[in-house]
Tab-separated table of N, CA and C in Angstrom:
chain	number	residue	atom	x	y	z
A	1	PHE	N	160.097	110.300	57.932
A	1	PHE	CA	160.547	111.587	58.459
A	1	PHE	C	161.512	112.245	57.479
A	2	ASN	N	162.508	111.495	57.021
A	2	ASN	CA	163.514	112.068	56.123
A	2	ASN	C	162.921	112.504	54.790
A	3	ILE	N	162.088	111.668	54.203
A	3	ILE	CA	161.503	112.030	52.904
A	3	ILE	C	160.590	113.236	53.053
A	4	ALA	N	159.770	113.245	54.100
A	4	ALA	CA	158.845	114.364	54.296
A	4	ALA	C	159.579	115.662	54.589
A	5	SER	N	160.639	115.595	55.410
A	5	SER	CA	161.303	116.827	55.850
A	5	SER	C	162.536	117.197	55.045
A	6	GLY	N	163.004	116.282	54.191
A	6	GLY	CA	164.235	116.537	53.447
A	6	GLY	C	165.478	116.376	54.310
A	7	SER	N	165.315	115.751	55.474
A	7	SER	CA	166.439	115.543	56.392
A	7	SER	C	167.205	114.278	56.029
A	8	HIS	N	168.301	114.066	56.737
A	8	HIS	CA	169.100	112.853	56.561
A	8	HIS	C	169.416	112.249	57.918
A	9	GLU	N	168.372	112.105	58.736
A	9	GLU	CA	168.536	111.574	60.087
A	9	GLU	C	168.494	110.049	60.045
A	10	HIS	N	169.090	109.424	61.058
A	10	HIS	CA	169.024	107.975	61.209
A	10	HIS	C	167.719	107.667	61.926
A	11	VAL	N	166.757	107.096	61.215
A	11	VAL	CA	165.453	106.805	61.787
A	11	VAL	C	165.103	105.352	61.512
A	12	GLY	N	164.141	104.831	62.265
A	12	GLY	CA	163.689	103.458	62.055
A	12	GLY	C	162.390	103.215	62.784
A	13	ASN	N	161.762	102.070	62.506
A	13	ASN	CA	160.479	101.721	63.116
A	13	ASN	C	160.653	100.838	64.340
A	14	TYR	N	161.657	101.067	65.129
A	14	TYR	CA	161.870	100.265	66.315
A	14	TYR	C	162.586	101.113	67.352
A	15	GLY	N	162.477	100.707	68.602
A	15	GLY	CA	163.057	101.469	69.695
A	15	GLY	C	164.570	101.534	69.608
A	16	GLY	N	165.124	102.596	70.168
A	16	GLY	CA	166.567	102.732	70.264
A	16	GLY	C	167.239	103.435	69.109
A	17	VAL	N	166.508	103.744	68.031
A	17	VAL	CA	167.125	104.416	66.882
A	17	VAL	C	167.190	105.912	67.128
A	18	THR	N	166.063	106.500	67.503
A	18	THR	CA	166.019	107.926	67.813
A	18	THR	C	166.129	108.065	69.321
A	19	ILE	N	167.189	108.657	69.785
A	19	ILE	CA	167.404	108.791	71.229
A	19	ILE	C	166.644	109.993	71.777
A	20	ASP	N	166.535	111.046	70.997
A	20	ASP	CA	165.774	112.216	71.399
A	20	ASP	C	164.887	112.611	70.221
A	21	SER	N	164.329	113.807	70.273
A	21	SER	CA	163.471	114.224	69.167
A	21	SER	C	164.294	114.900	68.078
A	22	LYS	N	163.836	114.741	66.873
A	22	LYS	CA	164.425	115.423	65.723
A	22	LYS	C	163.302	116.232	65.090
A	23	GLU	N	163.612	117.475	64.723
A	23	GLU	CA	162.597	118.332	64.117
A	23	GLU	C	162.931	118.617	62.664
A	24	GLY	N	161.890	118.748	61.884
A	24	GLY	CA	162.039	119.112	60.493
A	24	GLY	C	160.826	119.901	60.042
A	25	ARG	N	160.901	120.451	58.876
A	25	ARG	CA	159.778	121.203	58.300
A	25	ARG	C	159.458	120.613	56.935
A	26	VAL	N	158.187	120.643	56.613
A	26	VAL	CA	157.752	120.176	55.304
A	26	VAL	C	156.641	121.102	54.820
A	27	LYS	N	156.710	121.449	53.551
A	27	LYS	CA	155.658	122.261	52.934
A	27	LYS	C	154.814	121.347	52.065
A	28	HIS	N	153.516	121.479	52.244
A	28	HIS	CA	152.570	120.682	51.457
A	28	HIS	C	151.356	121.548	51.213
A	29	LYS	N	151.058	121.711	49.933
A	29	LYS	CA	149.989	122.613	49.524
A	29	LYS	C	150.325	123.991	50.088
A	30	ARG	N	149.436	124.612	50.818
A	30	ARG	CA	149.768	125.946	51.337
A	30	ARG	C	150.124	125.917	52.827
A	31	TYR	N	150.455	124.743	53.322
A	31	TYR	CA	150.773	124.567	54.735
A	31	TYR	C	152.255	124.258	54.935
A	32	THR	N	152.779	124.714	56.049
A	32	THR	CA	154.122	124.329	56.474
A	32	THR	C	153.970	123.605	57.798
A	33	PHE	N	154.423	122.369	57.830
A	33	PHE	CA	154.339	121.544	59.025
A	33	PHE	C	155.673	121.537	59.744
A	34	LYS	N	155.621	121.621	61.051
A	34	LYS	CA	156.796	121.300	61.863
A	34	LYS	C	156.567	119.862	62.300
A	35	ILE	N	157.441	118.961	61.868
A	35	ILE	CA	157.279	117.568	62.258
A	35	ILE	C	158.380	117.188	63.238
A	36	VAL	N	158.004	116.399	64.207
A	36	VAL	CA	158.930	115.980	65.247
A	36	VAL	C	158.981	114.460	65.250
A	37	ASP	N	160.159	113.924	65.058
A	37	ASP	CA	160.359	112.484	65.122
A	37	ASP	C	160.752	112.143	66.553
A	38	LEU	N	159.934	111.321	67.190
A	38	LEU	CA	160.182	110.932	68.573
A	38	LEU	C	160.774	109.527	68.622
A	39	PRO	N	161.337	109.142	69.757
A	39	PRO	CA	161.903	107.793	69.869
A	39	PRO	C	160.860	106.714	69.592
A	40	GLY	N	161.307	105.620	69.009
A	40	GLY	CA	160.422	104.488	68.766
A	40	GLY	C	160.008	103.863	70.080
A	41	THR	N	158.718	103.609	70.236
A	41	THR	CA	158.204	102.991	71.455
A	41	THR	C	156.953	102.208	71.106
A	42	TYR	N	156.661	101.227	71.913
A	42	TYR	CA	155.459	100.425	71.698
A	42	TYR	C	154.367	100.740	72.707
A	43	SER	N	154.656	101.633	73.667
A	43	SER	CA	153.628	102.033	74.630
A	43	SER	C	154.034	103.341	75.304
A	44	LEU	N	153.115	103.864	76.091
A	44	LEU	CA	153.379	105.074	76.876
A	44	LEU	C	153.472	104.733	78.358
A	45	SER	N	153.765	103.490	78.668
A	45	SER	CA	153.783	103.011	80.052
A	45	SER	C	154.817	103.716	80.910
A	46	ALA	N	155.783	104.345	80.299
A	46	ALA	CA	156.809	105.131	80.981
A	46	ALA	C	157.747	104.277	81.823
A	47	TYR	N	158.191	103.161	81.269
A	47	TYR	CA	159.188	102.335	81.935
A	47	TYR	C	160.578	102.560	81.343
A	48	SER	N	160.665	102.660	80.034
A	48	SER	CA	161.963	102.844	79.384
A	48	SER	C	162.214	104.333	79.173
A	49	PRO	N	163.469	104.717	78.918
A	49	PRO	CA	163.754	106.131	78.644
A	49	PRO	C	162.984	106.653	77.426
A	50	GLU	N	162.816	105.806	76.396
A	50	GLU	CA	162.072	106.217	75.203
A	50	GLU	C	160.619	106.502	75.539
A	51	GLU	N	159.990	105.591	76.322
A	51	GLU	CA	158.587	105.777	76.691
A	51	GLU	C	158.403	107.040	77.520
A	52	LEU	N	159.291	107.260	78.468
A	52	LEU	CA	159.215	108.477	79.287
A	52	LEU	C	159.331	109.725	78.427
A	53	PHE	N	160.269	109.716	77.490
A	53	PHE	CA	160.498	110.872	76.628
A	53	PHE	C	159.269	111.159	75.769
A	54	VAL	N	158.716	110.119	75.140
A	54	VAL	CA	157.560	110.293	74.253
A	54	VAL	C	156.350	110.774	75.049
A	55	ARG	N	156.094	110.127	76.158
A	55	ARG	CA	154.944	110.511	76.983
A	55	ARG	C	155.048	111.962	77.443
A	56	LYS	N	156.223	112.350	77.928
A	56	LYS	CA	156.436	113.722	78.385
A	56	LYS	C	156.234	114.711	77.233
A	57	HIS	N	156.759	114.380	76.061
A	57	HIS	CA	156.622	115.271	74.903
A	57	HIS	C	155.142	115.456	74.536
A	58	ILE	N	154.407	114.370	74.472
A	58	ILE	CA	152.990	114.458	74.085
A	58	ILE	C	152.209	115.302	75.088
A	59	PHE	N	152.431	115.085	76.377
A	59	PHE	CA	151.681	115.830	77.392
A	59	PHE	C	152.100	117.286	77.482
A	60	GLU	N	153.387	117.557	77.352
A	60	GLU	CA	153.852	118.945	77.499
A	60	GLU	C	153.680	119.760	76.228
A	61	GLU	N	153.958	119.182	75.096
A	61	GLU	CA	153.896	119.929	73.829
A	61	GLU	C	152.501	119.941	73.219
A	62	GLN	N	151.669	118.986	73.555
A	62	GLN	CA	150.318	118.869	73.031
A	62	GLN	C	150.270	119.126	71.518
A	63	PRO	N	150.823	118.209	70.749
A	63	PRO	CA	150.867	118.407	69.295
A	63	PRO	C	149.464	118.498	68.686
A	64	ASP	N	149.383	119.170	67.546
A	64	ASP	CA	148.096	119.311	66.847
A	64	ASP	C	147.546	117.951	66.431
A	65	PHE	N	148.419	117.044	66.080
A	65	PHE	CA	148.034	115.672	65.744
A	65	PHE	C	149.268	114.786	65.876
A	66	ILE	N	149.000	113.498	65.982
A	66	ILE	CA	150.076	112.521	66.127
A	66	ILE	C	149.992	111.563	64.954
A	67	ILE	N	151.105	111.394	64.279
A	67	ILE	CA	151.182	110.368	63.241
A	67	ILE	C	151.894	109.180	63.873
A	68	ASN	N	151.139	108.118	64.078
A	68	ASN	CA	151.668	106.905	64.682
A	68	ASN	C	152.141	105.992	63.550
A	69	VAL	N	153.455	105.857	63.406
A	69	VAL	CA	154.017	105.030	62.337
A	69	VAL	C	154.021	103.584	62.813
A	70	VAL	N	153.279	102.746	62.098
A	70	VAL	CA	153.078	101.354	62.460
A	70	VAL	C	153.592	100.477	61.326
A	71	ALA	N	154.407	99.491	61.652
A	71	ALA	CA	154.901	98.559	60.632
A	71	ALA	C	153.772	97.622	60.225
A	72	ALA	N	153.485	97.570	58.933
A	72	ALA	CA	152.392	96.741	58.422
A	72	ALA	C	152.594	95.265	58.746
A	73	SER	N	153.836	94.855	58.884
A	73	SER	CA	154.124	93.437	59.113
A	73	SER	C	154.021	93.015	60.577
A	74	SER	N	153.894	93.973	61.498
A	74	SER	CA	153.813	93.611	62.925
A	74	SER	C	152.781	94.461	63.652
A	75	LEU	N	151.553	94.393	63.173
A	75	LEU	CA	150.479	95.217	63.741
A	75	LEU	C	150.215	94.936	65.211
A	76	GLU	N	150.196	93.668	65.589
A	76	GLU	CA	149.840	93.343	66.975
A	76	GLU	C	150.781	94.012	67.972
A	77	ARG	N	152.040	94.167	67.623
A	77	ARG	CA	153.007	94.807	68.512
A	77	ARG	C	152.773	96.318	68.570
A	78	ASN	N	152.292	96.898	67.489
A	78	ASN	CA	152.151	98.345	67.390
A	78	ASN	C	150.800	98.891	67.836
A	79	LEU	N	149.763	98.077	67.808
A	79	LEU	CA	148.424	98.595	68.076
A	79	LEU	C	148.178	98.934	69.546
A	80	TYR	N	148.981	98.434	70.447
A	80	TYR	CA	148.835	98.800	71.850
A	80	TYR	C	149.062	100.306	72.017
A	81	LEU	N	150.139	100.817	71.427
A	81	LEU	CA	150.404	102.259	71.479
A	81	LEU	C	149.272	103.028	70.808
A	82	THR	N	148.769	102.509	69.703
A	82	THR	CA	147.671	103.177	69.003
A	82	THR	C	146.472	103.341	69.926
A	83	THR	N	146.110	102.282	70.654
A	83	THR	CA	144.958	102.391	71.554
A	83	THR	C	145.239	103.364	72.698
A	84	GLU	N	146.473	103.401	73.184
A	84	GLU	CA	146.816	104.377	74.229
A	84	GLU	C	146.660	105.805	73.711
A	85	LEU	N	147.102	106.049	72.494
A	85	LEU	CA	146.980	107.389	71.908
A	85	LEU	C	145.514	107.763	71.713
A	86	ILE	N	144.707	106.808	71.273
A	86	ILE	CA	143.275	107.056	71.096
A	86	ILE	C	142.643	107.440	72.435
A	87	GLU	N	143.020	106.720	73.489
A	87	GLU	CA	142.441	107.001	74.803
A	87	GLU	C	142.853	108.369	75.344
A	88	LEU	N	143.955	108.910	74.861
A	88	LEU	CA	144.355	110.263	75.252
A	88	LEU	C	143.472	111.316	74.593
A	89	LYS	N	142.635	110.866	73.663
A	89	LYS	CA	141.784	111.747	72.861
A	89	LYS	C	142.638	112.695	72.023
A	90	ALA	N	143.796	112.192	71.639
A	90	ALA	CA	144.674	112.958	70.752
A	90	ALA	C	144.254	112.669	69.311
A	91	PRO	N	144.338	113.659	68.438
A	91	PRO	CA	144.054	113.390	67.026
A	91	PRO	C	145.175	112.515	66.456
A	92	VAL	N	144.819	111.302	66.055
A	92	VAL	CA	145.802	110.318	65.612
A	92	VAL	C	145.564	109.942	64.160
A	93	ILE	N	146.655	109.837	63.427
A	93	ILE	CA	146.654	109.270	62.080
A	93	ILE	C	147.638	108.112	62.133
A	94	VAL	N	147.238	106.962	61.648
A	94	VAL	CA	148.145	105.821	61.603
A	94	VAL	C	148.754	105.759	60.209
A	95	ALA	N	150.085	105.801	60.169
A	95	ALA	CA	150.816	105.585	58.920
A	95	ALA	C	151.176	104.109	58.891
A	96	LEU	N	150.500	103.357	58.041
A	96	LEU	CA	150.737	101.917	57.914
A	96	LEU	C	151.956	101.734	57.030
A	97	ASN	N	153.125	101.811	57.648
A	97	ASN	CA	154.387	101.854	56.914
A	97	ASN	C	154.783	100.472	56.382
A	98	MET	N	155.533	100.477	55.320
A	98	MET	CA	155.999	99.279	54.633
A	98	MET	C	154.834	98.463	54.055
A	99	TYR	N	153.737	99.147	53.779
A	99	TYR	CA	152.573	98.477	53.194
A	99	TYR	C	152.903	97.952	51.806
A	100	ASP	N	153.732	98.699	51.087
A	100	ASP	CA	154.139	98.246	49.755
A	100	ASP	C	154.893	96.919	49.840
A	101	GLU	N	155.726	96.750	50.834
A	101	GLU	CA	156.460	95.494	51.018
A	101	GLU	C	155.515	94.361	51.394
A	102	LEU	N	154.501	94.660	52.192
A	102	LEU	CA	153.495	93.663	52.552
A	102	LEU	C	152.797	93.153	51.292
A	103	GLN	N	152.409	94.072	50.416
A	103	GLN	CA	151.743	93.692	49.176
A	103	GLN	C	152.664	92.905	48.253
A	104	GLU	N	153.924	93.337	48.168
A	104	GLU	CA	154.881	92.632	47.317
A	104	GLU	C	155.103	91.199	47.771
A	105	SER	N	154.913	90.936	49.052
A	105	SER	CA	155.079	89.576	49.570
A	105	SER	C	153.847	88.715	49.279
A	106	GLY	N	152.831	89.310	48.655
A	106	GLY	CA	151.629	88.569	48.300
A	106	GLY	C	150.537	88.619	49.354
A	107	ARG	N	150.767	89.349	50.433
A	107	ARG	CA	149.762	89.448	51.487
A	107	ARG	C	148.939	90.713	51.301
A	108	GLU	N	147.747	90.677	51.849
A	108	GLU	CA	146.853	91.831	51.822
A	108	GLU	C	146.375	92.095	53.239
A	109	PHE	N	145.982	93.317	53.486
A	109	PHE	CA	145.438	93.684	54.792
A	109	PHE	C	144.332	94.697	54.576
A	110	ASP	N	143.180	94.448	55.155
A	110	ASP	CA	142.032	95.346	55.027
A	110	ASP	C	142.142	96.466	56.060
A	111	TYR	N	143.022	97.412	55.765
A	111	TYR	CA	143.262	98.512	56.701
A	111	TYR	C	142.054	99.442	56.805
A	112	GLN	N	141.208	99.475	55.777
A	112	GLN	CA	140.040	100.357	55.831
A	112	GLN	C	139.042	99.894	56.893
A	113	THR	N	138.874	98.589	57.024
A	113	THR	CA	137.978	98.070	58.065
A	113	THR	C	138.540	98.372	59.443
A	114	LEU	N	139.847	98.189	59.628
A	114	LEU	CA	140.467	98.519	60.910
A	114	LEU	C	140.323	100.014	61.199
A	115	SER	N	140.475	100.839	60.185
A	115	SER	CA	140.308	102.279	60.333
A	115	SER	C	138.902	102.615	60.831
A	116	GLU	N	137.913	101.958	60.264
A	116	GLU	CA	136.528	102.178	60.689
A	116	GLU	C	136.301	101.696	62.119
A	117	MET	N	136.887	100.547	62.459
A	117	MET	CA	136.718	100.001	63.812
A	117	MET	C	137.339	100.915	64.858
A	118	LEU	N	138.504	101.466	64.562
A	118	LEU	CA	139.203	102.330	65.510
A	118	LEU	C	138.748	103.783	65.420
A	119	ASN	N	138.070	104.115	64.331
A	119	ASN	CA	137.672	105.491	64.046
A	119	ASN	C	138.902	106.402	63.986
A	120	VAL	N	139.936	105.890	63.341
A	120	VAL	CA	141.204	106.590	63.170
A	120	VAL	C	141.611	106.438	61.712
A	121	PRO	N	142.005	107.509	61.042
A	121	PRO	CA	142.454	107.349	59.660
A	121	PRO	C	143.734	106.519	59.588
A	122	ILE	N	143.761	105.568	58.667
A	122	ILE	CA	144.948	104.748	58.431
A	122	ILE	C	145.354	104.963	56.986
A	123	ILE	N	146.582	105.416	56.788
A	123	ILE	CA	147.095	105.702	55.452
A	123	ILE	C	148.262	104.752	55.167
A	124	PRO	N	148.138	103.907	54.131
A	124	PRO	CA	149.269	103.036	53.786
A	124	PRO	C	150.431	103.868	53.241
A	125	THR	N	151.628	103.571	53.727
A	125	THR	CA	152.814	104.306	53.295
A	125	THR	C	153.955	103.342	53.003
A	126	GLY	N	154.902	103.831	52.263
A	126	GLY	CA	156.162	103.141	52.021
A	126	GLY	C	157.251	104.164	52.252
A	127	GLY	N	157.745	104.231	53.469
A	127	GLY	CA	158.660	105.283	53.888
A	127	GLY	C	159.924	105.393	53.058
A	128	LYS	N	160.464	104.274	52.593
A	128	LYS	CA	161.720	104.311	51.836
A	128	LYS	C	161.560	105.049	50.516
A	129	LYS	N	160.380	104.899	49.889
A	129	LYS	CA	160.143	105.501	48.580
A	129	LYS	C	159.235	106.727	48.650
A	130	GLY	N	158.701	107.012	49.826
A	130	GLY	CA	157.814	108.162	49.967
A	130	GLY	C	156.386	107.886	49.541
A	131	VAL	N	156.040	106.624	49.333
A	131	VAL	CA	154.688	106.256	48.920
A	131	VAL	C	153.702	106.624	50.024
A	132	GLY	N	152.650	107.326	49.684
A	132	GLY	CA	151.596	107.667	50.627
A	132	GLY	C	151.830	108.926	51.443
A	133	ILE	N	153.020	109.511	51.370
A	133	ILE	CA	153.312	110.702	52.184
A	133	ILE	C	152.374	111.861	51.833
A	134	PRO	N	152.129	112.153	50.547
A	134	PRO	CA	151.173	113.233	50.240
A	134	PRO	C	149.781	112.972	50.820
A	135	LYS	N	149.303	111.726	50.756
A	135	LYS	CA	147.991	111.401	51.338
A	135	LYS	C	148.002	111.586	52.854
A	136	LEU	N	149.108	111.233	53.473
A	136	LEU	CA	149.259	111.400	54.913
A	136	LEU	C	149.183	112.878	55.287
A	137	LEU	N	149.866	113.718	54.533
A	137	LEU	CA	149.846	115.160	54.790
A	137	LEU	C	148.465	115.754	54.501
A	138	ASP	N	147.800	115.245	53.453
A	138	ASP	CA	146.430	115.690	53.171
A	138	ASP	C	145.509	115.378	54.350
A	139	LYS	N	145.653	114.176	54.924
A	139	LYS	CA	144.824	113.780	56.065
A	139	LYS	C	145.150	114.645	57.283
A	140	ALA	N	146.420	114.990	57.459
A	140	ALA	CA	146.816	115.863	58.569
A	140	ALA	C	146.155	117.236	58.422
A	141	ILE	N	146.139	117.757	57.205
A	141	ILE	CA	145.480	119.045	56.948
A	141	ILE	C	143.994	118.941	57.261
A	142	GLU	N	143.385	117.854	56.836
A	142	GLU	CA	141.958	117.634	57.078
A	142	GLU	C	141.664	117.595	58.590
A	143	LEU	N	142.473	116.866	59.346
A	143	LEU	CA	142.278	116.804	60.802
A	143	LEU	C	142.476	118.168	61.447
A	144	HIS	N	143.519	118.856	61.029
A	144	HIS	CA	143.806	120.175	61.601
A	144	HIS	C	142.687	121.162	61.277
A	145	THR	N	142.220	121.142	60.056
A	145	THR	CA	141.131	122.027	59.639
A	145	THR	C	139.873	121.722	60.439
A	146	ALA	N	139.581	120.442	60.639
A	146	ALA	CA	138.397	120.054	61.420
A	146	ALA	C	138.522	120.514	62.867
A	147	SER	N	139.723	120.410	63.429
A	147	SER	CA	139.892	120.786	64.836
A	147	SER	C	139.828	122.299	65.023
A	148	THR	N	140.325	123.063	64.075
A	148	THR	CA	140.301	124.516	64.237
A	148	THR	C	138.933	125.092	63.912
A	149	SER	N	138.101	124.362	63.165
A	149	SER	CA	136.764	124.866	62.858
A	149	SER	C	135.776	124.520	63.970
A	150	SER	N	136.176	123.622	64.867
A	150	SER	CA	135.316	123.255	65.988
A	150	SER	C	135.433	124.303	67.082
A	151	VAL	N	134.297	124.712	67.632
A	151	VAL	CA	134.291	125.773	68.628
A	151	VAL	C	134.627	125.236	70.010
A	152	ASN	N	134.161	124.045	70.330
A	152	ASN	CA	134.210	123.520	71.678
A	152	ASN	C	135.165	122.327	71.734
A	153	ASP	N	136.030	122.306	72.731
A	153	ASP	CA	137.039	121.245	72.851
A	153	ASP	C	136.426	119.854	72.949
A	154	ASP	N	135.244	119.726	73.569
A	154	ASP	CA	134.613	118.415	73.662
A	154	ASP	C	134.264	117.898	72.275
A	155	ASN	N	133.840	118.801	71.387
A	155	ASN	CA	133.530	118.388	70.016
A	155	ASN	C	134.780	117.943	69.279
A	156	LYS	N	135.913	118.562	69.567
A	156	LYS	CA	137.164	118.173	68.909
A	156	LYS	C	137.465	116.712	69.177
A	157	ALA	N	137.347	116.310	70.417
A	157	ALA	CA	137.638	114.927	70.767
A	157	ALA	C	136.692	113.985	70.036
A	158	GLU	N	135.427	114.358	69.940
A	158	GLU	CA	134.462	113.504	69.263
A	158	GLU	C	134.768	113.386	67.781
A	159	ARG	N	135.292	114.436	67.167
A	159	ARG	CA	135.586	114.408	65.742
A	159	ARG	C	136.709	113.441	65.410
A	160	TYR	N	137.644	113.261	66.312
A	160	TYR	CA	138.815	112.454	65.999
A	160	TYR	C	138.549	110.983	66.154
A	161	ASN	N	138.588	110.510	67.360
A	161	ASN	CA	138.474	109.075	67.548
A	161	ASN	C	137.855	108.783	68.900
A	162	GLU	N	136.657	108.312	68.859
A	162	GLU	CA	135.957	107.985	70.082
A	162	GLU	C	135.475	106.539	70.073
A	163	PRO	N	136.320	105.581	69.674
A	163	PRO	CA	135.842	104.203	69.762
A	163	PRO	C	135.774	103.796	71.222
A	164	LYS	N	134.902	102.922	71.535
A	164	LYS	CA	134.782	102.410	72.895
A	164	LYS	C	135.617	101.149	72.966
A	165	ILE	N	136.675	101.196	73.725
A	165	ILE	CA	137.521	100.026	73.918
A	165	ILE	C	137.047	99.344	75.186
A	166	ASP	N	136.517	98.130	75.060
A	166	ASP	CA	135.957	97.399	76.178
A	166	ASP	C	137.042	96.537	76.821
A	167	TYR	N	137.280	96.769	78.111
A	167	TYR	CA	138.319	96.041	78.835
A	167	TYR	C	137.761	94.884	79.650
A	168	GLY	N	136.509	94.548	79.435
A	168	GLY	CA	135.897	93.452	80.182
A	168	GLY	C	135.137	93.956	81.387
A	169	ARG	N	134.197	93.130	81.842
A	169	ARG	CA	133.266	93.523	82.897
A	169	ARG	C	133.967	93.980	84.180
A	170	VAL	N	134.949	93.237	84.651
A	170	VAL	CA	135.601	93.562	85.926
A	170	VAL	C	136.343	94.889	85.832
A	171	LEU	N	137.160	95.059	84.811
A	171	LEU	CA	137.912	96.312	84.671
A	171	LEU	C	137.001	97.491	84.394
A	172	GLU	N	135.984	97.293	83.548
A	172	GLU	CA	135.070	98.387	83.226
A	172	GLU	C	134.379	98.918	84.488
A	173	LYS	N	133.990	98.023	85.408
A	173	LYS	CA	133.354	98.464	86.660
A	173	LYS	C	134.320	99.312	87.480
A	174	SER	N	135.607	98.987	87.432
A	174	SER	CA	136.606	99.719	88.200
A	174	SER	C	136.912	101.081	87.572
A	175	ILE	N	136.832	101.153	86.257
A	175	ILE	CA	137.154	102.399	85.554
A	175	ILE	C	136.072	103.443	85.808
A	176	TYR	N	134.833	103.057	85.775
A	176	TYR	CA	133.726	104.012	85.924
A	176	TYR	C	133.229	103.977	87.294
């Protein structure tokens, strides 16, 4: 958030750092983005004050797209929120943050395969150094351009992310 917007806010990849939303602006290519940093949360279940705030913001403000910042070192904790965002049919981009640190530790992660499985763009980033931020903004422009060129709202949802998340036979029967 700070590198993209030129701000000096206290931000982090965990709950409790951002108590409310912080807004900033960033210019990239010929676009000016209004970016909003929301409280860190791992779900939209609406139990904690952070979850309530984020959920309310997403539903009321209906952002053009959501950049879900996910720590590369703790994917299992972060992917629950990602699946919730996908199910909202919101245009989602996953910023795989601290990917540079993951690589420096000698580990690798095939984020492209996960991106294909989820049908959501995943961009590796290194927030401290700004690594990947231009690619992230390029992908945001691409998503926005695709959504504004689509005539019908149903097509917009299909363009973004329509993976079928199977919850098992019993739950699936109850859902439909």
